[in-house]
PDB file of C-alpha atoms in Angstrom:
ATOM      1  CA  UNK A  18     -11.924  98.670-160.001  1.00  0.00           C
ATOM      2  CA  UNK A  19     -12.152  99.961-163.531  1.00  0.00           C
ATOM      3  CA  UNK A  20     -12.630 103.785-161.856  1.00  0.00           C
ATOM      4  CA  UNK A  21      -9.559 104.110-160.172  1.00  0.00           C
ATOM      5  CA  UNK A  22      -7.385 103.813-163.231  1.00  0.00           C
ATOM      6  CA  UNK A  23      -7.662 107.040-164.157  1.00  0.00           C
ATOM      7  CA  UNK A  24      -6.764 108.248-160.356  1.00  0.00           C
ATOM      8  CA  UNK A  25      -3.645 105.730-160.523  1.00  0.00           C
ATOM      9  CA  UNK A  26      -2.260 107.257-163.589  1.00  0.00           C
ATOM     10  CA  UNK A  27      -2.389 110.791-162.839  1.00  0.00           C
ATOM     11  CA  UNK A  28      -0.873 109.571-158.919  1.00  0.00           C
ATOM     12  CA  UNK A  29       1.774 108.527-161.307  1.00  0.00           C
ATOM     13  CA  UNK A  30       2.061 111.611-163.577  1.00  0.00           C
ATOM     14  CA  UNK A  31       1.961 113.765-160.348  1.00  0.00           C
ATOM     15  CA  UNK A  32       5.158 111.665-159.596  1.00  0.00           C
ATOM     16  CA  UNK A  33       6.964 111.445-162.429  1.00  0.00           C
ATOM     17  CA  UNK A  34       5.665 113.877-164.914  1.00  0.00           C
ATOM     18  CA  UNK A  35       6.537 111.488-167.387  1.00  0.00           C
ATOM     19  CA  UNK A  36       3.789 111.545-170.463  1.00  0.00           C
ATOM     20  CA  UNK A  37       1.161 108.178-170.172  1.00  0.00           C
ATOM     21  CA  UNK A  38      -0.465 106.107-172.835  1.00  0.00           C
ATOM     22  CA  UNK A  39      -3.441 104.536-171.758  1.00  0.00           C
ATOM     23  CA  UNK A  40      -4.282 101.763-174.423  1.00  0.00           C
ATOM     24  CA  UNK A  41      -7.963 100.355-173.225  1.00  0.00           C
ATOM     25  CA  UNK A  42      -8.504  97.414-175.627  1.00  0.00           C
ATOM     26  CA  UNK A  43     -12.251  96.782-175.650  1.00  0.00           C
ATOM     27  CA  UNK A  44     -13.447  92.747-174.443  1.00  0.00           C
ATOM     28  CA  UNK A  45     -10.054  91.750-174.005  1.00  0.00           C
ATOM     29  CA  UNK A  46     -10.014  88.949-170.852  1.00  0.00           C
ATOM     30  CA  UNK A  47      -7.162  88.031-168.859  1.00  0.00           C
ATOM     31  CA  UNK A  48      -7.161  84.617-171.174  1.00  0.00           C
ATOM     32  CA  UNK A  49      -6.422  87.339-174.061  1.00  0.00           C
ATOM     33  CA  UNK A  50      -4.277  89.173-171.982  1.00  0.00           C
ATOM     34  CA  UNK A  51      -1.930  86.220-171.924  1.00  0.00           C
ATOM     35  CA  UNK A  52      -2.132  85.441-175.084  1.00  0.00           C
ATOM     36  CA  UNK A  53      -0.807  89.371-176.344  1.00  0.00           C
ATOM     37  CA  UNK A  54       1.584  89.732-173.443  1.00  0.00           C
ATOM     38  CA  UNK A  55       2.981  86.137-174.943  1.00  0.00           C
ATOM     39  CA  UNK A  56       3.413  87.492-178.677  1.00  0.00           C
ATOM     40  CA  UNK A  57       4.707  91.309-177.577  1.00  0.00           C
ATOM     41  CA  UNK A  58       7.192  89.544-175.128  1.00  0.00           C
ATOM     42  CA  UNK A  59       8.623  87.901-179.138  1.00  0.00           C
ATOM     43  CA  UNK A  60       8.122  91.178-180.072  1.00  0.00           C
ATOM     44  CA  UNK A  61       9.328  93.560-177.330  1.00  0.00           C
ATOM     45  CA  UNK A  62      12.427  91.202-176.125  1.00  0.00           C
ATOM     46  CA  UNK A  63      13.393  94.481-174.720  1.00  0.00           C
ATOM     47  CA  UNK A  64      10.777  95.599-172.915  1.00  0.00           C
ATOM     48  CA  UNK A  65       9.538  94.694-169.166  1.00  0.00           C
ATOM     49  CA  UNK A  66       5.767  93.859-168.612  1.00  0.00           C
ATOM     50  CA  UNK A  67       4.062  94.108-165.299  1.00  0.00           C
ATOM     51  CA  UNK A  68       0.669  92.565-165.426  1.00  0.00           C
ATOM     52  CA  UNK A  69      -2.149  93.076-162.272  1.00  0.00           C
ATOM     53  CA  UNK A  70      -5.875  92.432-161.805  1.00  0.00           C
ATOM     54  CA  UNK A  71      -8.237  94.568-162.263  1.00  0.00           C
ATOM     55  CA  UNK A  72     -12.394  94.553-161.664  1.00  0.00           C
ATOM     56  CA  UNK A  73     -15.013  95.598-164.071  1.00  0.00           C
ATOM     57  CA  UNK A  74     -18.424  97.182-162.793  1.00  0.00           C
ATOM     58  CA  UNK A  75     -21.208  95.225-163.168  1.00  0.00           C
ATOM     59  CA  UNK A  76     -22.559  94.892-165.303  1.00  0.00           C
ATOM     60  CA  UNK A  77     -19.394  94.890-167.530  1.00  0.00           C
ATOM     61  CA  UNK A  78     -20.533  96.311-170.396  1.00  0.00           C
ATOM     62  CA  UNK A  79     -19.053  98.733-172.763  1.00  0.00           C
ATOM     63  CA  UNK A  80     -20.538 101.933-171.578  1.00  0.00           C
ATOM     64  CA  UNK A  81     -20.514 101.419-167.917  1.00  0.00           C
ATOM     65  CA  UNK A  82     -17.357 100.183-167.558  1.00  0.00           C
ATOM     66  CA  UNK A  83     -15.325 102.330-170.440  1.00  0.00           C
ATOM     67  CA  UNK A  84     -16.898 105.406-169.199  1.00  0.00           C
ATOM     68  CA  UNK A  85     -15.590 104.929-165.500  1.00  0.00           C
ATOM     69  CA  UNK A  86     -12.164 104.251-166.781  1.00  0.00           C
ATOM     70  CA  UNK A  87     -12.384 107.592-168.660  1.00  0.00           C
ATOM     71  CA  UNK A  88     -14.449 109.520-166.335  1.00  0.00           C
ATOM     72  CA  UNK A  89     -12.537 108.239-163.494  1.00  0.00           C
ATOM     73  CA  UNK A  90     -15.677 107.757-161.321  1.00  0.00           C
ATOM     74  CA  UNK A  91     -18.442 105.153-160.066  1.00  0.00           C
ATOM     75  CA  UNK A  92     -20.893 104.582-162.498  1.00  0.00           C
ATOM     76  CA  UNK A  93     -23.873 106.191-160.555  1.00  0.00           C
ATOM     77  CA  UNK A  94     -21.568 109.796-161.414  1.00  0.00           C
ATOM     78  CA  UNK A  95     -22.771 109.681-164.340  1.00  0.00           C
ATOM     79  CA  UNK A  96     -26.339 108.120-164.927  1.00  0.00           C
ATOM     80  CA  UNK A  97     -27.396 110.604-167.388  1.00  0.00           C
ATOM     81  CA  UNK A  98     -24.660 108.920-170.099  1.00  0.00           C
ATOM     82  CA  UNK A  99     -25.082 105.917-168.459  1.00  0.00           C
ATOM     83  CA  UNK A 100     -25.459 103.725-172.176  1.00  0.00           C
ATOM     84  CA  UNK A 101     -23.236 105.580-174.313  1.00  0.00           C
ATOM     85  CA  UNK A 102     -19.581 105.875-174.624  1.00  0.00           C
ATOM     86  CA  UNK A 103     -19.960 109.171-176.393  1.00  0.00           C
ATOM     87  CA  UNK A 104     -18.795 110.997-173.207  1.00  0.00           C
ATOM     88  CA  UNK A 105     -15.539 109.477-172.847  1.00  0.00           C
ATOM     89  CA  UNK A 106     -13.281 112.071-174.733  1.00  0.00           C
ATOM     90  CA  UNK A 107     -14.569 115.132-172.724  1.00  0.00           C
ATOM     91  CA  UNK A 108     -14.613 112.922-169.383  1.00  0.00           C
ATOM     92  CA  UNK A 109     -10.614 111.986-170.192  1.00  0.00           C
ATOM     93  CA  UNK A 110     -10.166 115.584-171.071  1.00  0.00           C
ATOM     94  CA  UNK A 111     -11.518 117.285-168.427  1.00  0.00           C
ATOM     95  CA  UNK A 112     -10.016 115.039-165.567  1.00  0.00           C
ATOM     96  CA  UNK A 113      -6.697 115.858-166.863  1.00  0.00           C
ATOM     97  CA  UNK A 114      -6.928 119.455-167.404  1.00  0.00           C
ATOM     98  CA  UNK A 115      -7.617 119.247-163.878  1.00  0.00           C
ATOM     99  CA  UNK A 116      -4.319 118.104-163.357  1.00  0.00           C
ATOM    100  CA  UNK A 117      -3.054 120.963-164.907  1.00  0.00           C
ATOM    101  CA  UNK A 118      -2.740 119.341-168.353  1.00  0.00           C
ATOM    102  CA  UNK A 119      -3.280 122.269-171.485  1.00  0.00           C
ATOM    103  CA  UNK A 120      -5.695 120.626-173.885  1.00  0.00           C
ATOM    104  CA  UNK A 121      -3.830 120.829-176.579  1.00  0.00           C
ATOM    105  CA  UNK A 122      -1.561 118.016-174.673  1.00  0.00           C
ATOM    106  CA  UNK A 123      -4.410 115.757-174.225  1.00  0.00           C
ATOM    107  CA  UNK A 124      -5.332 112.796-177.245  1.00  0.00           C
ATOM    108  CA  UNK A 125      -8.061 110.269-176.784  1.00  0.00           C
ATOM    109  CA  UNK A 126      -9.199 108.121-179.701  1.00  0.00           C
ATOM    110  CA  UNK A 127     -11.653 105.189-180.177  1.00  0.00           C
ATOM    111  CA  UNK A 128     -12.624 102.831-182.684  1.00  0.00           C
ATOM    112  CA  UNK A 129      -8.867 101.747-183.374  1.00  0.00           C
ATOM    113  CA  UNK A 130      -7.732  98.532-184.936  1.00  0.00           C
ATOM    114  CA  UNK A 131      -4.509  98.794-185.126  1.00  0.00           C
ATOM    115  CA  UNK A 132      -4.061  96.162-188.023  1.00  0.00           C
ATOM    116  CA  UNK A 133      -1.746  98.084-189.671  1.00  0.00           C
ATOM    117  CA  UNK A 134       0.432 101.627-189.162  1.00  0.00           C
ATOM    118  CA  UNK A 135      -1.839 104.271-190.261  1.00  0.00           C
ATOM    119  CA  UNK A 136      -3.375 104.529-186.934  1.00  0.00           C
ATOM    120  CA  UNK A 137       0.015 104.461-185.268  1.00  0.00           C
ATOM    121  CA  UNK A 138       0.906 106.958-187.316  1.00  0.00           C
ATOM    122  CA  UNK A 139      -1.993 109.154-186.533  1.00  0.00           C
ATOM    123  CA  UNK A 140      -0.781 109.871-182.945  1.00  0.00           C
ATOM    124  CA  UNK A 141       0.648 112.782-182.086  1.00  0.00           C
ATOM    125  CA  UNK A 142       3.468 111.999-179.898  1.00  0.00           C
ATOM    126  CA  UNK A 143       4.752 115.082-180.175  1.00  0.00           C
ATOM    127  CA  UNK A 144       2.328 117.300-178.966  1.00  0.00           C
ATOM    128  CA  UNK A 145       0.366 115.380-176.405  1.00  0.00           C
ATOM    129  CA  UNK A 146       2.127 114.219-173.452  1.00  0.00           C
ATOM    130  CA  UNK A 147      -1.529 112.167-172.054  1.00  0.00           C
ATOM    131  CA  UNK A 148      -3.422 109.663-174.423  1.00  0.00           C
ATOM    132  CA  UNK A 149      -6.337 107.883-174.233  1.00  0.00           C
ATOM    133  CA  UNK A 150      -6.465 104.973-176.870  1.00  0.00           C
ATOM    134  CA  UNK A 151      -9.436 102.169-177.582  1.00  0.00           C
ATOM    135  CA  UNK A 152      -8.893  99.248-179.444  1.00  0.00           C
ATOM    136  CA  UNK A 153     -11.907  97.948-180.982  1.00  0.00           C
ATOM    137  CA  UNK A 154     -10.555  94.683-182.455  1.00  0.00           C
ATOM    138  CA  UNK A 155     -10.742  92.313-179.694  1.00  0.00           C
ATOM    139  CA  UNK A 156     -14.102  93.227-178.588  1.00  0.00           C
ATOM    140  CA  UNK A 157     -15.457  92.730-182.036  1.00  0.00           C
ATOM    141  CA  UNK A 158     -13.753  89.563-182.962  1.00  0.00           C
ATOM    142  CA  UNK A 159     -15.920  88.364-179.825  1.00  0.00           C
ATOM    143  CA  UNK A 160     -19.042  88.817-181.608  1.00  0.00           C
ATOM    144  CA  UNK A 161     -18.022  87.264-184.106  1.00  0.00           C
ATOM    145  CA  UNK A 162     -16.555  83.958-183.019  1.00  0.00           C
ATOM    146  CA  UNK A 163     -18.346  81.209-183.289  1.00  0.00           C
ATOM    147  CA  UNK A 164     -15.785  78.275-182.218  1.00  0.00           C
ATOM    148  CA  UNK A 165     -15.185  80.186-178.783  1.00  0.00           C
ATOM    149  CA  UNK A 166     -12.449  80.631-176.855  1.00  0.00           C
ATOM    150  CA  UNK A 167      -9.700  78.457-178.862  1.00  0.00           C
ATOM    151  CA  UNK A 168     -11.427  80.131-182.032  1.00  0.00           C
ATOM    152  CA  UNK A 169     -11.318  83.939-180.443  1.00  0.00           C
ATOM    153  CA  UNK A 170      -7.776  82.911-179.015  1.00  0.00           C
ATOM    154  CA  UNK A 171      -6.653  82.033-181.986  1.00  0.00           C
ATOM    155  CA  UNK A 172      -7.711  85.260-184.148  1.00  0.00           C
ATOM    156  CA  UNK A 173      -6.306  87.668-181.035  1.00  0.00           C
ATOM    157  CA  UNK A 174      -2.814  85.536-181.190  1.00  0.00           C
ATOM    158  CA  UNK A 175      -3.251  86.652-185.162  1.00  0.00           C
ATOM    159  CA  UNK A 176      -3.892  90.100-184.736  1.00  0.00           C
ATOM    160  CA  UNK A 177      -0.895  90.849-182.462  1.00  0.00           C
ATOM    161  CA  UNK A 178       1.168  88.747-184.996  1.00  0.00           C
ATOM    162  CA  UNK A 179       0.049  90.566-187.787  1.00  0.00           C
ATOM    163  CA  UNK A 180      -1.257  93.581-186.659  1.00  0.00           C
ATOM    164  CA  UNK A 181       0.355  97.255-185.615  1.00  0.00           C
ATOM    165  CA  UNK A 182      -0.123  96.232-181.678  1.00  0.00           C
ATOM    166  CA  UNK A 183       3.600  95.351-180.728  1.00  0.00           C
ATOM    167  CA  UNK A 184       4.526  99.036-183.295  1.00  0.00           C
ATOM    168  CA  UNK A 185       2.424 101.023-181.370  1.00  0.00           C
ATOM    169  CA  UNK A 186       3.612  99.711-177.637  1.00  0.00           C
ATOM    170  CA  UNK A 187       7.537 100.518-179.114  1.00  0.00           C
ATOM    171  CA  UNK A 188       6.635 103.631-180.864  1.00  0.00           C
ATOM    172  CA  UNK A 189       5.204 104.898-178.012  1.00  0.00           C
ATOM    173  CA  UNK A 190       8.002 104.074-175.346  1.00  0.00           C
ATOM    174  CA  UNK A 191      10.237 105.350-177.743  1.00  0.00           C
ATOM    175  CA  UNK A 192       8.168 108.915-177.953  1.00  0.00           C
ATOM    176  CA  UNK A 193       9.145 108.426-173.653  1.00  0.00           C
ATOM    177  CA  UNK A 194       5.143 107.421-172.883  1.00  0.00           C
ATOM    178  CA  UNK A 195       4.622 105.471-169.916  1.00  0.00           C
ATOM    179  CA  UNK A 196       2.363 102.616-171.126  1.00  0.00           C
ATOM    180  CA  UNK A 197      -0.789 101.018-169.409  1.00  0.00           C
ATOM    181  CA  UNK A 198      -2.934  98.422-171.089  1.00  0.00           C
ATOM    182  CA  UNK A 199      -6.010  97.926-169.061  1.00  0.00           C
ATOM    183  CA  UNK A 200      -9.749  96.413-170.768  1.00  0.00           C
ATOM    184  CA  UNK A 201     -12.808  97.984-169.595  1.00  0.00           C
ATOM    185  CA  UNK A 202     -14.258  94.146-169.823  1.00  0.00           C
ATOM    186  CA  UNK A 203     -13.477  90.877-169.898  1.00  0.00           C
ATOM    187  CA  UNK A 204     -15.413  87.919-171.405  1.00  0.00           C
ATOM    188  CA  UNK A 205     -16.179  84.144-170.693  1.00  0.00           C
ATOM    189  CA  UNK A 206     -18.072  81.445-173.015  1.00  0.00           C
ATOM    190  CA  UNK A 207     -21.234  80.986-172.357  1.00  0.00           C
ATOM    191  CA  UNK A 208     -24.998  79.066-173.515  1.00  0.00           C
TER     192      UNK A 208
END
């Protein structure tokens, strides 16, 4: 489940102490998945990918199912913030200052595109050794599509193509992250 993410990665950390990248792009299906992995695997002909299941809570909306990645916990944890995602950042950063993470170390962002490199550029790999990334762009390009999936298949295959995706993914393994790509949803046509 969605929840257990969180509880994975810092397993990991705990581990390895290596510094982890959580990318969380917004909508994306498995069908979508595919698609990506297929153009980063052009792109990333050095790179390994490892790809597993994973469930959304129902139902998979946005809030619910974002905020349990971040907040690491069952939805009914936090039914107060049930329909907002504004929580997110302080859930992510609290859970990880737990683990003995300094704040300072700790980047989350949302509402990323990544069409192009300012937002790549944005991140401090530097400083933070644990980020929390969400990429709006697949999630909105499913509102949007009218033709569905070949349409919304299409414009994702673009994206990666075009966009800052594959950049970020090599920019960040260079900057020695550890990098997951999860969704907090999927989607499926229907009438």
């Amino acid at each position: 489940m969605v929840n257990q993410i969180l509880e994975h990665l810092v397993r990991l950390h705990n581990d390895d102490k290596q510094k982890k990248a959580l990318l969380v792009i917004d909508g994306m299906s498995l069908t979508q998945w595919y698609v990506i992995e297929d153009v980063l695997k052009e792109q990333l002909t050095d790179f390994t990918f490892n790809t597993e299941s994973i469930f959304a809570w129902i139902p998979t909306i946005t809030p619910i199912s974002r905020q349990s990645i971040f907040a690491g916990r069952e939805p009914s944890f936090f039914d107060d913030t049930l329909l907002t995602t504004s929580q997110e950042s302080k859930h992510w950063t609290n859970n990880w200052k737990q683990q003995s993470i300094p704040e300072n170390q700790i980047f989350y962002s949302t509402g990323d595109h990544f069409w192009d490199n300012s937002e790549v550029e944005k991140i401090p790999y530097n400083s933070a050794k644990i980020l929390g990334l969400v990429a709006m762009t697949v999630d909105e390009k499913i509102h949007n599509a009218h033709g569905g999936i070949k349409e919304l298949n299409g414009e994702v295959r673009d994206w990666v193509k075009k966009g800052s995706l594959g950049n970020l993914i090599k920019t960040l393994i260079e900057n020695d992250f550890s990098v997951f790509v999860t969704a907090d949803h999927g989607n499926i046509v229907a009438e």
